Amino acid sequence: MDNYKVQNIEFIRTAIQKRVNEGFKRFAILPMGFWGKETKSLLEKEFQIKPKVYFDTFPSNEQEICPINDINTTDLSDTVLLIVIEKEDQRAYLYQQIVPFVSDSLIELVPLCNEEQKKIFAQSEKVSLDFLCVGFHKCGTTSLQAALGKNKNIFLPDVKETFFMMSLEEKRHRMLKQSYPIDKLKKTEMLKGGIEPIYPIYAASVYQYFGKDLKILFLVRNPIEALKSALKMSMREIDEIGFNVIKKYKKICPDLIKEYIKTNYKRFVYIDFIRLYERFYPKAQIKIVITEELIQNPIEEMEAIQKFIGLPEESRLKYDTFPHENKGDTIFKNLGGAYVNHALNQLRMQMDDVSLYLQVNEIRKKTFALTTTEFNFDQYEDIWEDAYYYYSDSIAALEERIGRSLKGVW
């Protein structure tokens, strides 16, 4: 049996044993792919437990990968739902779709990995960090990078986002190591950190790679404003999501905006992803920062951030202002420009060398002057009404988590 298969079966066995020790006797499995069948076998042969139900509906669209109707109409009280799938992003999407219908305490996300990931996690020469800002997209993470970069007692890499956890391949691992040169960092007492706002869905991999002592930062912003900003960036930089809707509609229009909102609004249900990290890290190691408050009161908020990440008082800077980086109010000017920006974005993401990545990124930014134009949402405000209603419950849950109201802030 392959080593990584042995390890994954042990992960599954440990998850089941933990729940059995807690007194649970009923289990459900999702999805019934290869690992689902292995889980069923373990339950029946080692624990003498027949799964109450297993769900095998598994469409390919990541936004619709959960058999919601089946789960919503099945009595899962006192039943542990085991989610067993290798791809961590799909585990996160499944979790987010299931949690409205199944108690969070009854969902078990089993942290499976493939052979290459297993080798990476086992390496002795991994990058070691003191803190990591893992979210959220369009919530001021680039500005935080600029602010923390002013402190000579903190090391942050030149490339803000390495995208390492997206693929966990060795070529990406090499780029991560280039970003944190071991020889240089061994000779310094600087705190080592990272800003990776696409990491909210990679809690298990972050834990397996960086370990249990990591400090976790989340920046959160009014979700509607974050979603608007994400849409504009997607229409400017032309990522895969943006490119798909642009090819379909050819121009910015109400239908394009509605489809983008429908596809992406779940990215800013902050509490779901914070809870993923709370499965691995204690709350004392997780700090949630409200971006609007950070901008309005940088002295107090930056002091709190510096203290949280472990800087002694004498090493902290006083921030009278908070930088405003990566502000973008432009979108694609025409279809030709959209194709150019998409090609450059794809080329950038293929780079596994820091120097080449930075060079391509610089060319990409200069190209925006020719391919983008100013844009605002004034004529489309009515489109966002449903989104305002949608986020109300998640905002209430976030308020409960931080212990105070955000009324007047958002």
C-alpha positions as MATLAB code, in Angstrom:
seq = 'MDNYKVQNIEFIRTAIQKRVNEGFKRFAILPMGFWGKETKSLLEKEFQIKPKVYFDTFPSNEQEICPINDINTTDLSDTVLLIVIEKEDQRAYLYQQIVPFVSDSLIELVPLCNEEQKKIFAQSEKVSLDFLCVGFHKCGTTSLQAALGKNKNIFLPDVKETFFMMSLEEKRHRMLKQSYPIDKLKKTEMLKGGIEPIYPIYAASVYQYFGKDLKILFLVRNPIEALKSALKMSMREIDEIGFNVIKKYKKICPDLIKEYIKTNYKRFVYIDFIRLYERFYPKAQIKIVITEELIQNPIEEMEAIQKFIGLPEESRLKYDTFPHENKGDTIFKNLGGAYVNHALNQLRMQMDDVSLYLQVNEIRKKTFALTTTEFNFDQYEDIWEDAYYYYSDSIAALEERIGRSLKGVW';
ca = [
       0.000    0.000    0.000;
       1.295    3.488   -0.875;
       2.739    5.421    2.066;
       0.423    8.351    1.538;
      -2.570    5.992    1.419;
      -1.487    4.501    4.733;
      -1.224    8.020    6.183;
      -4.640    9.060    4.894;
      -6.290    5.935    6.273;
      -4.687    6.776    9.610;
      -6.134   10.294    9.393;
      -9.579    8.770    8.787;
      -9.126    6.223   11.598;
      -8.074    8.970   14.030;
     -11.086   11.125   13.127;
     -13.477    8.212   13.667;
     -11.795    7.127   16.916;
     -12.003   10.662   18.324;
     -15.732   10.780   17.702;
     -16.303    7.256   19.035;
     -14.446    8.270   22.207;
     -16.851   11.217   22.467;
     -19.739    8.738   22.482;
     -20.971    9.002   18.889;
     -22.336    5.869   17.294;
     -23.843    7.227   14.074;
     -21.838    8.376   11.070;
     -22.546    9.681    7.570;
     -19.994    9.932    4.757;
     -19.500   12.522    2.007;
     -18.608   11.936   -0.787;
     -18.590    8.250   -1.696;
     -15.497    8.394   -3.882;
     -12.345    6.360   -3.228;
     -11.766    7.733    0.278;
     -15.449    7.501    1.114;
     -15.353    3.782    0.368;
     -12.209    3.403    2.511;
     -14.013    5.224    5.316;
     -17.038    2.923    5.005;
     -14.744   -0.090    5.186;
     -12.982    1.232    8.305;
     -16.250    1.962   10.066;
     -17.665   -1.480    9.350;
     -14.558   -3.662    9.839;
     -12.685   -1.925   12.668;
     -15.444   -0.135   14.545;
     -18.381   -2.429   13.730;
     -20.458    0.612   12.779;
     -22.609    0.646    9.670;
     -22.778    4.192    8.210;
     -26.234    5.658    8.661;
     -26.043    7.184    5.180;
     -23.520    8.109    2.543;
     -24.000   10.814   -0.022;
     -22.656   10.142   -3.497;
     -23.998   13.137   -5.455;
     -20.902   15.070   -6.439;
     -21.213   17.443   -9.443;
     -18.020   19.009  -10.775;
     -18.970   22.682  -10.301;
     -17.267   23.703   -7.061;
     -20.145   26.014   -6.193;
     -22.619   23.114   -6.440;
     -20.641   20.169   -5.155;
     -22.867   19.336   -2.220;
     -26.094   17.287   -2.340;
     -27.936   19.938   -0.318;
     -31.394   18.508   -0.936;
     -30.355   15.053    0.298;
     -28.661   16.454    3.398;
     -31.462   18.891    4.170;
     -34.097   16.140    4.071;
     -32.128   13.532    6.031;
     -32.271   13.301    9.816;
     -28.634   13.751   10.842;
     -29.208   14.453   14.530;
     -26.464   12.917   16.679;
     -24.721   11.888   13.449;
     -21.121   12.797   12.638;
     -20.724   13.780    8.979;
     -17.287   12.689    7.750;
     -16.049   14.742    4.762;
     -13.334   12.704    3.069;
     -11.817   14.261   -0.041;
      -8.213   15.054   -0.929;
      -8.634   18.546   -2.371;
      -8.758   20.942    0.529;
     -10.496   23.717   -1.386;
     -13.359   21.320   -2.140;
     -13.488   20.269    1.520;
     -13.880   23.936    2.440;
     -16.632   24.512   -0.144;
     -18.457   21.410    1.058;
     -18.195   22.589    4.651;
     -19.555   26.024    3.782;
     -22.563   24.555    1.986;
     -23.308   21.987    4.668;
     -22.945   24.083    7.817;
     -26.355   25.803    7.467;
     -28.000   22.358    7.685;
     -25.665   20.359    9.949;
     -24.318   21.494   13.298;
     -20.712   22.659   13.017;
     -19.802   20.396   15.940;
     -20.972   17.345   13.963;
     -18.892   18.017   10.844;
     -15.535   16.246   10.691;
     -13.168   17.483    7.973;
     -10.534   14.788    7.480;
      -7.206   16.400    6.362;
      -6.216   14.053    3.545;
      -3.183   14.711    1.331;
      -1.542   13.256   -1.778;
       1.969   11.822   -2.183;
       3.648   15.113   -3.143;
       1.985   16.973   -0.298;
       3.056   14.269    2.136;
       6.689   14.699    1.052;
       6.475   18.489    1.393;
       4.909   18.300    4.864;
       7.640   15.855    5.960;
      10.623   17.952    4.820;
      13.000   19.184    7.509;
      13.940   22.353    5.574;
      10.513   23.912    5.510;
       9.881   27.637    5.798;
       9.228   28.639    9.391;
       6.946   31.601   10.134;
       5.897   33.454   13.272;
       2.663   34.832   11.847;
       0.519   34.563    8.747;
      -2.293   36.799    7.506;
      -4.559   34.303    5.748;
      -7.479   36.541    4.793;
      -9.415   38.122    3.493;
      -9.210   39.014   -0.181;
      -9.884   42.748   -0.865;
      -9.824   43.631    2.836;
      -6.614   45.661    2.987;
      -4.018   42.900    3.089;
      -1.738   44.683    0.586;
      -1.896   47.801    2.742;
      -1.040   45.715    5.812;
       1.964   44.321    3.931;
       3.131   47.879    3.247;
       2.585   48.935    6.862;
       4.375   45.983    8.462;
       7.130   46.256    5.856;
       8.141   49.588    7.393;
       9.227   47.847   10.579;
      12.825   46.647   10.296;
      12.102   44.003   12.938;
       9.706   42.175   10.609;
      10.628   40.156    7.515;
       8.057   39.902    4.741;
       8.923   38.585    1.265;
       9.001   40.775   -1.849;
       6.188   38.691   -3.344;
       3.139   39.213   -1.160;
       1.302   36.102   -2.326;
       3.227   32.933   -3.128;
       0.006   30.906   -3.739;
       1.897   27.934   -2.264;
      -1.104   26.248   -0.645;
      -3.138   26.364   -3.867;
      -1.174   23.508   -5.385;
       1.323   22.326   -2.743;
       3.687   21.268   -5.495;
       7.453   21.192   -5.204;
       7.918   23.978   -7.788;
       5.739   26.236   -5.627;
       7.668   25.091   -2.582;
      10.900   26.232   -4.239;
       9.376   29.658   -4.837;
       8.316   29.849   -1.183;
      11.850   29.006   -0.091;
      13.248   31.653   -2.448;
      10.973   34.158   -0.747;
      12.385   33.250    2.683;
      16.156   32.708    2.187;
      17.247   30.494    5.091;
      20.881   31.666    5.145;
      19.812   35.292    5.512;
      17.070   34.699    8.058;
      19.149   32.469   10.334;
      21.345   35.482   11.092;
      18.533   37.763   12.212;
      16.091   38.095   15.086;
      13.399   39.507   12.816;
       9.895   38.087   13.062;
       9.020   36.196    9.899;
       5.570   36.620    8.443;
       3.446   36.243    5.338;
       0.370   37.783    3.737;
      -1.672   35.213    1.804;
      -5.322   36.317    1.471;
      -6.325   33.312   -0.629;
      -5.576   30.973    2.301;
      -8.903   31.018    4.208;
      -9.802   27.625    2.704;
      -6.439   25.995    3.479;
      -6.521   25.736    7.274;
      -5.482   22.074    7.401;
      -2.515   22.552    5.056;
      -1.386   25.707    6.877;
      -1.417   23.740   10.123;
       0.335   20.685    8.675;
       3.070   22.804    7.064;
       3.679   25.690    9.476;
       2.768   23.935   12.724;
       0.764   24.608   15.844;
       2.526   27.758   17.111;
       1.700   30.013   14.164;
      -0.175   33.271   14.863;
      -3.113   33.733   12.465;
      -4.401   37.133   11.301;
      -7.714   37.831    9.552;
      -8.624   41.213    8.053;
     -12.374   41.622    7.513;
     -14.213   44.434    5.760;
     -17.851   45.236    5.031;
     -18.580   42.189    2.821;
     -20.544   44.176    0.247;
     -17.644   46.593   -0.258;
     -15.207   43.676   -0.399;
     -17.348   41.940   -3.029;
     -17.560   45.126   -5.118;
     -13.803   45.530   -4.929;
     -13.268   41.883   -5.862;
     -15.510   42.285   -8.907;
     -13.581   45.324  -10.130;
     -10.249   43.578   -9.620;
     -11.529   40.504  -11.449;
     -12.683   42.727  -14.328;
      -9.295   44.460  -14.404;
      -6.767   41.674  -13.825;
      -9.010   39.101  -15.536;
      -8.613   36.052  -13.319;
     -10.292   32.803  -14.344;
     -13.618   33.680  -12.713;
     -13.715   37.102  -14.356;
     -12.619   35.754  -17.725;
     -15.450   33.219  -17.811;
     -18.192   35.824  -17.350;
     -16.506   38.315  -19.706;
     -16.388   35.729  -22.497;
     -20.075   35.068  -21.905;
     -21.365   38.678  -21.814;
     -18.615   40.498  -23.803;
     -19.091   43.715  -21.769;
     -19.936   44.938  -18.288;
     -23.726   44.716  -17.796;
     -26.283   43.897  -15.076;
     -26.386   40.192  -15.970;
     -22.592   39.904  -15.727;
     -22.602   41.564  -12.301;
     -25.457   39.365  -11.052;
     -23.678   36.200  -12.156;
     -20.417   37.310  -10.534;
     -22.214   38.050   -7.257;
     -23.966   34.678   -7.311;
     -20.682   32.871   -7.942;
     -18.570   34.766   -5.405;
     -20.649   36.022   -2.485;
     -19.708   33.032   -0.305;
     -16.064   34.132   -0.337;
     -16.960   36.891    2.127;
     -18.943   34.863    4.642;
     -15.985   35.400    6.944;
     -17.163   33.388    9.921;
     -17.220   30.095    7.971;
     -13.495   30.303    7.214;
     -12.545   31.600   10.643;
     -14.208   28.495   12.077;
     -12.106   26.314    9.776;
      -8.972   27.730   11.413;
     -10.460   27.362   14.884;
     -10.460   23.612   14.240;
      -6.650   23.739   14.333;
      -5.647   26.832   16.300;
      -6.908   28.124   19.667;
      -8.750   31.431   19.612;
      -5.854   33.079   21.459;
      -3.706   32.504   18.337;
      -6.262   34.032   15.959;
      -6.747   37.787   15.668;
      -9.632   39.314   13.710;
      -9.013   42.896   12.576;
     -11.794   45.127   11.247;
     -10.293   46.917    8.238;
     -12.436   50.044    8.618;
     -11.227   50.432   12.215;
      -7.640   49.838   11.145;
      -7.905   52.709    8.673;
      -9.677   55.040   11.101;
      -7.506   54.295   14.133;
      -4.107   53.065   12.899;
      -2.184   53.942   16.086;
      -4.225   51.677   18.350;
      -4.924   48.927   15.800;
      -1.346   48.609   14.518;
      -0.093   48.551   18.104;
      -2.456   45.652   18.815;
      -1.360   43.803   15.662;
       2.347   44.224   16.457;
       1.782   43.009   20.014;
      -0.222   40.012   18.786;
       2.412   38.805   16.313;
       5.023   38.843   19.078;
       6.989   42.084   18.738;
       8.297   43.402   22.063;
       7.191   46.931   22.917;
      10.545   48.501   22.092;
      10.429   47.004   18.574;
       6.996   48.347   17.629;
       6.386   51.330   15.376;
       3.801   54.040   15.927;
       1.558   54.391   12.884;
      -0.071   57.802   12.557;
      -1.583   56.760    9.235;
      -2.360   53.497    7.497;
      -1.209   53.130    3.872;
      -3.783   52.649    1.123;
      -2.228   50.257   -1.387;
      -3.677   48.359   -4.344;
      -6.634   50.685   -4.771;
      -8.279   49.908   -8.078;
     -11.299   51.601   -9.615;
     -10.746   50.401  -13.177;
     -12.081   47.495  -15.237;
     -11.341   46.144  -18.730;
     -11.808   48.740  -21.472;
     -12.751   46.296  -24.224;
     -12.736   42.601  -25.014;
      -9.264   42.706  -26.594;
      -7.810   44.270  -23.465;
      -9.522   41.635  -21.344;
      -7.836   38.841  -23.308;
      -4.426   40.531  -22.974;
      -4.795   40.956  -19.214;
      -5.989   37.378  -18.820;
      -2.971   36.050  -20.715;
      -0.576   38.112  -18.582;
      -2.307   36.983  -15.407;
      -1.980   33.346  -16.440;
       1.688   33.852  -17.305;
       2.326   35.439  -13.915;
       0.723   32.515  -12.101;
       2.919   30.035  -13.989;
       6.142   31.577  -12.706;
       8.012   29.502  -10.118;
      10.907   31.955   -9.851;
      10.518   35.072   -7.693;
      12.524   37.338  -10.000;
      10.560   36.329  -13.115;
       7.280   36.625  -11.238;
       8.082   40.217  -10.251;
       9.144   41.123  -13.801;
       5.966   39.742  -15.362;
       3.871   41.406  -12.680;
       5.463   44.780  -13.429;
       4.707   44.422  -17.154;
       1.151   43.405  -16.297;
       0.571   46.515  -14.172;
       1.968   48.839  -16.837;
      -0.339   47.234  -19.400;
      -3.369   48.279  -17.341;
      -2.857   51.880  -18.518;
      -3.765   50.770  -22.050;
      -6.370   48.119  -21.316;
      -8.510   49.469  -18.461;
     -10.866   52.360  -17.757;
     -12.502   53.990  -14.685;
     -15.688   52.399  -13.338;
     -18.157   52.820  -10.469;
     -21.304   50.993   -9.376;
     -23.673   53.965   -9.101;
     -25.992   52.771  -11.874;
     -26.090   49.198  -10.529;
     -26.809   49.761   -6.810;
     -30.186   47.976   -6.865;
     -28.395   44.761   -7.862;
     -26.778   44.521   -4.417;
     -29.969   44.528   -2.338;
     -30.192   40.726   -2.090;
     -26.524   40.530   -1.103;
     -27.090   42.946    1.812;
     -29.806   40.635    3.120;
     -27.693   37.525    2.510;
     -24.777   38.700    4.671;
     -26.864   39.693    7.714;
     -26.681   36.309    9.477;
     -22.947   35.906    8.917;
     -22.294   39.419   10.223;
     -24.298   38.590   13.352;
     -22.212   35.421   13.835;
     -19.005   37.411   13.398;
     -20.203   39.968   15.956;
     -20.804   37.134   18.402;
     -17.309   35.781   17.729;
     -15.582   39.135   18.392;
     -17.894   39.979   21.267;
     -19.251   43.312   20.080;
     -21.554   44.957   17.546;
     -20.331   46.277   14.192;
     -23.295   48.616   13.839;
     -22.017   51.977   12.647;
     -18.804   50.372   11.357;
     -20.460   48.410    8.567;
];
